[in-house]
Amino acid sequence: MPARIVLVHDDHTFLDGLGAGLRRDGHDVLTYGDPMPAWDTLRATANIGMLITRVQFASGKALGIALARWARASCPGVRIIFIARKDFESAAEGMGIFLRTPVTVNDVIETVGRLTLRNYAFSNESAVGSDNSAVGREPWGRAMPGLIPLGDRNVKSV
């Protein structure tokens, strides 16, 4: 199921590749290399289905956490995917899916595809467990009916 996605990342090579890949999969993608224009889009558009962002941007730039909170407040039901280093994981707790860097464009596209294909809505619950051996479970252990495990320890629900 295609989604309207706001994608915010300051690595333009990654941003362009991910945006193109998501568009190829049929998603409506709005890309931003800076979080400030993304704020304006979130303020003006209530039908955003997903936000993909970093946790933290270069000095002086809005934090991805604040952007995610704004998205939640202005776009009910928005799904959030963070792309960041492991040490930012606790800052994103309870906000959505956390993809630990290094992560590839294909990793993110696969995650988006599985989430939208299965029409899985994120919960606000923190992840539990770490068992990846059970079929039908996310790599971090929480049951998720009908979702094939990603099989990658770099993906975690926070």
Coordinates of N, CA, C and O in Angstrom, one line a residue:
M1 N 0.9 -1.2 0.0 CA 0.0 0.0 0.0 C 0.9 1.2 0.0 O 1.7 1.4 0.9
P2 N 0.8 2.1 -1.0 CA 1.7 3.3 -1.1 C 1.4 4.3 0.0 O 0.2 4.3 0.5
A3 N 2.4 5.0 0.4 CA 2.2 5.9 1.5 C 2.8 7.3 1.1 O 3.6 7.4 0.2
R4 N 2.3 8.3 1.7 CA 2.9 9.7 1.5 C 3.9 9.8 2.6 O 3.6 9.8 3.8
I5 N 5.2 10.0 2.1 CA 6.3 10.0 3.0 C 7.1 11.3 3.0 O 7.4 11.8 1.9
V6 N 7.4 11.8 4.2 CA 8.3 12.9 4.3 C 9.7 12.3 4.7 O 9.8 11.6 5.7
L7 N 10.7 12.5 3.9 CA 12.0 12.0 4.1 C 13.0 13.1 4.3 O 13.1 14.0 3.5
V8 N 13.7 13.1 5.5 CA 14.6 14.2 5.9 C 15.9 13.6 6.2 O 16.0 12.8 7.2
H9 N 16.9 13.9 5.5 CA 18.3 13.4 5.7 C 19.3 14.4 5.1 O 19.0 14.9 4.0
D10 N 20.4 14.6 5.8 CA 21.3 15.6 5.3 C 22.5 15.0 4.5 O 23.3 15.7 4.0
D11 N 22.5 13.7 4.2 CA 23.4 13.1 3.3 C 22.6 13.0 2.0 O 21.8 12.2 1.8
H12 N 23.0 13.9 1.1 CA 22.2 14.0 -0.2 C 22.3 12.8 -1.1 O 21.3 12.5 -1.8
T13 N 23.4 12.1 -1.1 CA 23.5 10.9 -1.8 C 22.5 9.8 -1.3 O 21.7 9.2 -2.1
F14 N 22.4 9.7 0.0 CA 21.5 8.7 0.6 C 20.1 9.2 0.4 O 19.2 8.4 0.0
L15 N 19.8 10.5 0.6 CA 18.5 11.1 0.4 C 18.0 10.9 -1.0 O 16.8 10.4 -1.2
D16 N 18.8 11.2 -2.0 CA 18.4 11.0 -3.4 C 18.1 9.6 -3.8 O 17.1 9.2 -4.4
G17 N 19.0 8.7 -3.3 CA 18.8 7.2 -3.6 C 17.6 6.7 -2.9 O 16.8 5.9 -3.5
L18 N 17.4 7.0 -1.7 CA 16.2 6.5 -0.9 C 14.9 7.1 -1.5 O 14.0 6.3 -1.7
G19 N 14.9 8.4 -1.8 CA 13.7 9.0 -2.4 C 13.4 8.3 -3.7 O 12.2 8.0 -4.0
A20 N 14.4 8.1 -4.6 CA 14.1 7.5 -5.9 C 13.6 6.0 -5.7 O 12.6 5.6 -6.4
G21 N 14.2 5.3 -4.8 CA 13.7 3.9 -4.5 C 12.3 3.8 -4.0 O 11.5 3.0 -4.4
L22 N 12.0 4.7 -3.1 CA 10.6 4.7 -2.6 C 9.6 5.1 -3.6 O 8.5 4.6 -3.7
R23 N 10.0 6.1 -4.5 CA 9.1 6.5 -5.6 C 8.9 5.3 -6.5 O 7.8 5.1 -7.0
R24 N 10.0 4.6 -6.8 CA 9.8 3.4 -7.7 C 8.8 2.4 -7.1 O 8.2 1.7 -7.9
D25 N 8.8 2.3 -5.8 CA 7.8 1.4 -5.1 C 6.4 2.0 -5.1 O 5.5 1.4 -4.5
G26 N 6.2 3.2 -5.7 CA 4.9 3.8 -5.7 C 4.5 4.8 -4.7 O 3.4 5.2 -4.6
H27 N 5.4 5.1 -3.8 CA 5.2 6.0 -2.7 C 5.3 7.5 -3.2 O 6.0 7.8 -4.1
D28 N 4.5 8.3 -2.6 CA 4.6 9.8 -2.8 C 5.6 10.3 -1.8 O 5.3 10.3 -0.6
V29 N 6.8 10.7 -2.2 CA 7.8 11.1 -1.3 C 8.2 12.5 -1.5 O 8.5 13.0 -2.6
L30 N 8.3 13.2 -0.4 CA 8.7 14.6 -0.3 C 10.1 14.6 0.4 O 10.2 14.1 1.6
T31 N 11.2 15.0 -0.3 CA 12.5 14.9 0.3 C 13.0 16.2 0.7 O 12.8 17.2 0.0
Y32 N 13.8 16.2 1.8 CA 14.3 17.4 2.4 C 15.7 17.1 2.9 O 15.9 16.2 3.7
G33 N 16.7 17.9 2.5 CA 18.1 17.8 3.1 C 18.3 18.6 4.3 O 19.3 18.5 5.0
D34 N 17.2 19.3 4.7 CA 17.3 20.1 5.9 C 15.9 20.0 6.6 O 14.9 20.0 6.0
P35 N 15.9 19.9 8.0 CA 14.6 19.7 8.6 C 13.7 20.8 8.6 O 12.5 20.7 8.8
M36 N 14.2 22.1 8.5 CA 13.3 23.2 8.6 C 12.2 23.2 7.5 O 11.0 23.5 7.9
P37 N 12.5 23.0 6.2 CA 11.3 22.9 5.3 C 10.4 21.8 5.5 O 9.2 21.8 5.2
A38 N 10.9 20.7 6.2 CA 10.0 19.6 6.5 C 9.0 20.0 7.6 O 7.9 19.5 7.6
W39 N 9.4 20.9 8.5 CA 8.5 21.4 9.5 C 7.3 22.1 8.8 O 6.2 21.9 9.2
D40 N 7.7 22.9 7.8 CA 6.6 23.6 7.1 C 5.7 22.7 6.4 O 4.5 22.9 6.4
T41 N 6.2 21.6 5.8 CA 5.3 20.6 5.2 C 4.4 19.9 6.2 O 3.2 19.7 5.9
L42 N 5.0 19.5 7.3 CA 4.2 18.9 8.3 C 3.1 19.8 8.9 O 2.0 19.4 9.2
R43 N 3.4 21.1 9.0 CA 2.4 22.1 9.4 C 1.3 22.2 8.4 O 0.1 22.4 8.8
A44 N 1.6 22.2 7.1 CA 0.6 22.5 6.1 C -0.1 21.2 5.6 O -1.1 21.4 4.9
T45 N 0.4 20.0 5.9 CA -0.1 18.8 5.3 C -0.5 17.8 6.4 O 0.4 17.4 7.1
A46 N -1.8 17.5 6.5 CA -2.2 16.6 7.5 C -2.2 15.1 7.1 O -2.4 14.2 7.9
N47 N -2.0 14.8 5.8 CA -2.2 13.4 5.4 C -0.8 12.8 5.1 O -0.7 12.0 4.2
I48 N 0.2 13.0 6.0 CA 1.4 12.4 5.9 C 1.3 11.0 6.5 O 0.9 10.9 7.7
G49 N 1.7 9.9 5.8 CA 1.6 8.6 6.4 C 2.9 8.1 7.1 O 2.8 7.3 8.0
M50 N 4.0 8.7 6.7 CA 5.3 8.3 7.3 C 6.3 9.4 7.3 O 6.4 10.2 6.3
L51 N 7.1 9.4 8.3 CA 8.2 10.3 8.4 C 9.5 9.5 8.6 O 9.5 8.6 9.5
I52 N 10.5 9.7 7.7 CA 11.8 9.0 7.9 C 12.8 10.1 8.1 O 12.9 11.1 7.3
T53 N 13.5 10.1 9.2 CA 14.4 11.1 9.6 C 15.6 10.6 10.4 O 15.5 9.5 10.9
R54 N 16.6 11.5 10.5 CA 17.6 11.2 11.5 C 17.2 11.6 12.8 O 16.2 12.3 13.0
V55 N 17.9 11.2 13.9 CA 17.6 11.7 15.2 C 18.1 13.1 15.4 O 17.5 14.0 15.9
Q56 N 19.4 13.3 15.0 CA 20.0 14.6 15.1 C 20.7 15.0 13.9 O 21.3 14.2 13.1
F57 N 20.6 16.3 13.6 CA 21.2 16.9 12.4 C 22.5 17.7 12.8 O 22.7 17.9 14.0
A58 N 23.1 18.3 11.8 CA 24.3 19.1 12.1 C 24.0 20.2 13.1 O 22.8 20.6 13.3
S59 N 25.0 20.7 13.7 CA 24.8 21.8 14.8 C 23.9 22.9 14.2 O 24.1 23.4 13.1
G60 N 23.0 23.3 15.1 CA 22.1 24.4 14.7 C 20.9 24.0 14.0 O 20.0 24.8 13.7
K61 N 20.7 22.7 13.6 CA 19.6 22.2 12.9 C 18.6 21.6 13.9 O 19.0 21.1 14.9
A62 N 17.3 21.6 13.5 CA 16.3 21.0 14.4 C 16.6 19.5 14.6 O 17.0 18.8 13.7
L63 N 16.3 19.0 15.8 CA 16.4 17.6 16.1 C 15.3 16.8 15.4 O 14.2 17.2 15.4
G64 N 15.7 15.6 15.0 CA 14.7 14.7 14.4 C 13.6 14.3 15.4 O 12.5 14.0 15.0
I65 N 14.0 14.2 16.6 CA 13.0 13.9 17.7 C 11.9 14.9 17.7 O 10.7 14.6 17.8
A66 N 12.3 16.2 17.7 CA 11.3 17.3 17.7 C 10.5 17.2 16.5 O 9.2 17.4 16.6
L67 N 11.1 16.9 15.4 CA 10.3 16.8 14.1 C 9.3 15.7 14.2 O 8.2 15.8 13.8
A68 N 9.7 14.6 14.8 CA 8.8 13.4 14.9 C 7.7 13.8 15.9 O 6.5 13.4 15.6
R69 N 8.0 14.5 16.9 CA 6.9 14.9 17.9 C 5.9 15.8 17.2 O 4.7 15.7 17.4
W70 N 6.4 16.7 16.4 CA 5.5 17.6 15.6 C 4.7 16.8 14.6 O 3.5 17.0 14.5
A71 N 5.3 15.8 13.9 CA 4.5 15.0 13.0 C 3.4 14.2 13.7 O 2.3 14.2 13.2
R72 N 3.7 13.7 14.9 CA 2.7 13.0 15.6 C 1.5 13.9 16.0 O 0.4 13.5 16.0
A73 N 1.9 15.1 16.4 CA 0.8 16.1 16.8 C 0.0 16.6 15.6 O -1.2 16.8 15.8
S74 N 0.6 16.7 14.5 CA -0.1 17.3 13.3 C -0.6 16.3 12.3 O -1.5 16.7 11.5
C75 N -0.1 15.1 12.4 CA -0.5 14.1 11.4 C -0.9 12.8 12.2 O -0.1 11.9 12.3
P76 N -2.1 12.7 12.6 CA -2.6 11.5 13.4 C -2.3 10.2 12.6 O -2.5 10.1 11.4
G77 N -1.7 9.2 13.3 CA -1.5 7.9 12.7 C -0.2 7.9 11.9 O 0.1 6.8 11.3
V78 N 0.6 8.9 11.9 CA 1.9 8.9 11.2 C 2.8 7.9 11.7 O 2.9 7.6 12.9
R79 N 3.5 7.2 10.8 CA 4.5 6.2 11.2 C 5.9 6.9 11.1 O 6.1 7.6 10.2
I80 N 6.7 6.6 12.1 CA 8.0 7.2 12.1 C 9.2 6.2 12.1 O 9.1 5.2 12.8
I81 N 10.1 6.5 11.2 CA 11.3 5.7 11.1 C 12.5 6.6 11.3 O 12.7 7.6 10.6
F82 N 13.3 6.2 12.3 CA 14.6 7.0 12.6 C 15.8 6.2 12.0 O 15.8 5.0 12.1
I83 N 16.7 7.0 11.5 CA 18.0 6.4 11.0 C 19.1 7.1 11.7 O 19.3 8.3 11.6
A84 N 19.8 6.3 12.6 CA 20.8 7.0 13.4 C 21.7 6.0 14.1 O 21.5 4.8 14.0
R85 N 22.7 6.5 14.7 CA 23.7 5.7 15.4 C 23.0 5.1 16.7 O 22.1 5.6 17.2
K86 N 23.5 3.9 17.1 CA 22.9 3.2 18.2 C 22.8 4.1 19.5 O 21.9 4.0 20.3
D87 N 23.8 5.0 19.7 CA 23.8 5.8 20.9 C 22.6 6.8 21.0 O 22.4 7.4 22.0
F88 N 21.9 7.0 19.9 CA 20.7 7.8 19.9 C 19.4 7.0 20.1 O 18.3 7.6 20.1
E89 N 19.5 5.7 20.2 CA 18.3 4.9 20.3 C 17.4 5.2 21.5 O 16.2 5.3 21.4
S90 N 18.0 5.5 22.7 CA 17.2 5.8 23.8 C 16.4 7.2 23.6 O 15.3 7.3 24.2
A91 N 17.0 8.1 22.9 CA 16.3 9.4 22.6 C 15.0 9.2 21.8 O 14.1 10.0 21.9
A92 N 15.0 8.1 21.0 CA 13.9 7.9 20.1 C 12.9 6.9 20.7 O 11.9 6.5 20.1
E93 N 13.1 6.4 21.9 CA 12.3 5.4 22.5 C 10.8 5.8 22.6 O 10.5 6.9 22.9
G94 N 10.0 4.9 22.1 CA 8.5 5.1 22.1 C 8.0 5.9 20.9 O 6.8 6.2 20.9
M95 N 8.9 6.2 20.0 CA 8.5 7.0 18.9 C 8.2 6.3 17.6 O 7.5 6.8 16.7
G96 N 8.7 5.1 17.4 CA 8.5 4.4 16.1 C 9.6 3.3 15.9 O 10.0 2.6 16.8
I97 N 10.1 3.2 14.7 CA 11.1 2.2 14.3 C 12.5 2.9 14.3 O 12.6 4.0 13.8
F98 N 13.5 2.2 14.8 CA 14.8 2.8 14.8 C 15.7 1.9 13.9 O 15.9 0.7 14.2
L99 N 16.3 2.4 12.9 CA 17.3 1.7 12.1 C 18.7 2.2 12.4 O 19.0 3.4 12.2
R100 N 19.5 1.3 12.9 CA 20.8 1.7 13.3 C 21.7 1.8 12.1 O 21.7 1.0 11.2
T101 N 22.5 2.9 12.1 CA 23.5 3.0 11.1 C 24.7 2.2 11.4 O 25.0 2.0 12.6
P102 N 25.4 1.7 10.4 CA 25.2 1.9 9.0 C 24.0 1.1 8.5 O 23.8 0.0 8.9
V103 N 23.3 1.8 7.7 CA 22.1 1.2 7.0 C 22.1 1.6 5.6 O 22.6 2.7 5.2
T104 N 21.7 0.7 4.7 CA 21.7 1.0 3.3 C 20.3 1.5 2.8 O 19.3 1.3 3.5
V105 N 20.3 2.1 1.7 CA 19.0 2.5 1.0 C 18.1 1.3 0.9 O 16.9 1.5 1.3
N106 N 18.6 0.2 0.5 CA 17.7 -1.0 0.4 C 17.2 -1.5 1.7 O 16.0 -1.9 1.7
D107 N 17.9 -1.3 2.8 CA 17.4 -1.7 4.1 C 16.2 -0.8 4.5 O 15.2 -1.4 5.0
V108 N 16.3 0.4 4.2 CA 15.1 1.3 4.5 C 14.0 1.1 3.6 O 12.8 1.0 4.1
I109 N 14.2 0.9 2.3 CA 13.1 0.6 1.4 C 12.4 -0.7 1.7 O 11.2 -0.8 1.7
E110 N 13.2 -1.7 2.1 CA 12.6 -3.0 2.6 C 11.8 -2.8 3.8 O 10.6 -3.4 3.9
T111 N 12.2 -2.0 4.8 CA 11.5 -1.8 6.0 C 10.2 -1.1 5.7 O 9.1 -1.4 6.2
V112 N 10.2 0.0 4.9 CA 9.0 0.7 4.5 C 8.1 -0.2 3.7 O 6.9 -0.2 4.0
G113 N 8.6 -1.0 2.8 CA 7.7 -1.9 2.1 C 7.0 -2.9 2.9 O 5.8 -3.2 2.8
R114 N 7.7 -3.5 3.9 CA 7.1 -4.4 4.8 C 6.1 -3.8 5.7 O 5.0 -4.4 5.9
L115 N 6.4 -2.6 6.1 CA 5.4 -1.9 7.0 C 4.2 -1.5 6.2 O 3.0 -1.7 6.7
T116 N 4.3 -1.0 5.1 CA 3.1 -0.5 4.3 C 2.4 -1.7 3.7 O 1.2 -1.7 3.6
L117 N 3.1 -2.7 3.3 CA 2.5 -3.9 2.7 C 1.6 -4.6 3.7 O 0.5 -5.0 3.4
R118 N 2.1 -4.7 4.9 CA 1.3 -5.4 5.9 C 0.3 -4.5 6.6 O -0.4 -4.9 7.5
N119 N 0.4 -3.2 6.3 CA -0.5 -2.2 6.9 C -0.3 -2.3 8.4 O -1.3 -2.2 9.1
Y120 N 0.9 -2.4 8.8 CA 1.2 -2.5 10.3 C 1.3 -1.1 10.8 O 2.1 -0.3 10.4
A121 N 0.5 -0.8 11.9 CA 0.6 0.5 12.5 C 1.5 0.4 13.7 O 1.4 -0.6 14.5
F122 N 2.4 1.3 13.9 CA 3.3 1.3 15.0 C 2.6 1.5 16.3 O 1.6 2.2 16.3
S123 N 3.0 0.8 17.3 CA 2.5 1.1 18.6 C 3.4 2.0 19.4 O 4.6 2.2 18.9
N124 N 3.0 2.6 20.5 CA 3.9 3.4 21.2 C 4.6 2.6 22.3 O 5.3 3.2 23.1
E125 N 4.5 1.3 22.3 CA 5.2 0.5 23.3 C 6.6 0.3 22.9 O 7.0 0.2 21.7
S126 N 7.5 0.2 23.9 CA 8.9 0.0 23.7 C 9.0 -1.5 23.3 O 8.2 -2.3 23.7
A127 N 10.1 -1.8 22.6 CA 10.3 -3.2 22.2 C 10.7 -4.0 23.5 O 11.3 -3.5 24.4
V128 N 10.4 -5.3 23.4 CA 10.8 -6.2 24.4 C 11.5 -7.4 23.8 O 11.3 -7.8 22.7
G129 N 12.4 -8.0 24.5 CA 13.1 -9.2 24.1 C 14.1 -9.0 23.0 O 14.3 -7.9 22.5
S130 N 14.8 -10.1 22.6 CA 15.8 -10.0 21.6 C 15.9 -11.3 20.8 O 16.9 -11.5 20.1
D131 N 14.9 -12.1 20.9 CA 14.9 -13.4 20.2 C 14.5 -13.2 18.7 O 13.4 -12.7 18.4
N132 N 15.4 -13.6 17.8 CA 15.1 -13.5 16.4 C 14.8 -14.8 15.8 O 14.7 -15.0 14.6
S133 N 14.7 -15.9 16.6 CA 14.5 -17.2 16.0 C 13.1 -17.6 15.7 O 12.8 -18.5 15.0
A134 N 12.1 -17.0 16.3 CA 10.7 -17.4 16.2 C 10.2 -16.8 14.9 O 10.3 -15.6 14.6
V135 N 9.5 -17.7 14.1 CA 8.9 -17.2 12.9 C 7.7 -16.3 13.2 O 7.0 -16.6 14.2
G136 N 7.5 -15.3 12.4 CA 6.4 -14.3 12.7 C 6.7 -13.3 13.8 O 5.8 -12.7 14.3
R137 N 8.0 -13.2 14.1 CA 8.3 -12.2 15.1 C 9.3 -11.2 14.5 O 10.0 -11.5 13.6
E138 N 9.2 -9.9 15.0 CA 10.2 -8.9 14.6 C 11.5 -9.4 15.2 O 11.6 -10.1 16.1
P139 N 12.6 -8.8 14.6 CA 13.9 -9.2 15.1 C 14.1 -8.9 16.6 O 15.0 -9.5 17.2
W140 N 13.4 -8.0 17.1 CA 13.5 -7.6 18.5 C 12.6 -8.4 19.5 O 12.5 -8.1 20.6
G141 N 11.8 -9.3 18.9 CA 11.1 -10.3 19.7 C 9.6 -10.1 19.9 O 8.9 -10.9 20.3
R142 N 9.0 -8.9 19.5 CA 7.6 -8.7 19.7 C 6.8 -9.4 18.6 O 7.2 -9.2 17.4
A143 N 5.7 -10.1 18.9 CA 4.9 -10.7 17.9 C 4.3 -9.7 16.9 O 3.9 -8.7 17.4
M144 N 4.3 -10.0 15.7 CA 3.7 -9.1 14.7 C 3.1 -10.0 13.6 O 3.8 -10.5 12.7
P145 N 1.8 -10.3 13.7 CA 1.2 -11.3 12.8 C 1.4 -10.9 11.4 O 1.2 -9.8 10.9
G146 N 1.8 -11.9 10.6 CA 1.8 -11.8 9.1 C 3.1 -11.1 8.6 O 3.3 -10.9 7.4
L147 N 4.0 -10.6 9.5 CA 5.2 -10.0 9.1 C 6.4 -10.9 9.1 O 6.6 -11.6 10.1
I148 N 7.1 -11.0 8.0 CA 8.2 -11.8 7.9 C 9.4 -11.1 8.6 O 9.6 -9.9 8.3
P149 N 10.1 -11.8 9.5 CA 11.2 -11.1 10.2 C 12.3 -10.5 9.2 O 12.5 -11.1 8.2
L150 N 12.8 -9.4 9.6 CA 13.8 -8.8 8.8 C 15.1 -9.5 8.9 O 16.0 -9.4 8.0
G151 N 15.4 -10.2 10.0 CA 16.6 -10.9 10.2 C 17.8 -10.0 10.3 O 18.9 -10.4 10.0
D152 N 17.6 -8.8 10.8 CA 18.7 -7.9 10.9 C 18.7 -7.2 12.3 O 17.7 -6.6 12.6
R153 N 19.7 -7.3 13.0 CA 19.8 -6.8 14.4 C 19.9 -5.3 14.3 O 19.9 -4.6 15.4
N154 N 20.0 -4.6 13.2 CA 20.1 -3.2 13.1 C 18.7 -2.5 13.1 O 18.6 -1.3 13.1
V155 N 17.7 -3.3 13.1 CA 16.3 -2.8 13.1 C 15.7 -3.0 14.5 O 15.7 -4.1 15.0
K156 N 15.1 -2.0 15.1 CA 14.6 -2.1 16.4 C 13.4 -1.2 16.5 O 13.4 0.0 16.0
S157 N 12.3 -1.6 17.2 CA 11.2 -0.8 17.5 C 11.5 -0.1 18.8 O 11.9 -0.7 19.7
V158 N 11.3 1.2 18.8 CA 11.6 2.0 20.0 C 10.4 2.8 20.4 O 9.4 3.0 19.6

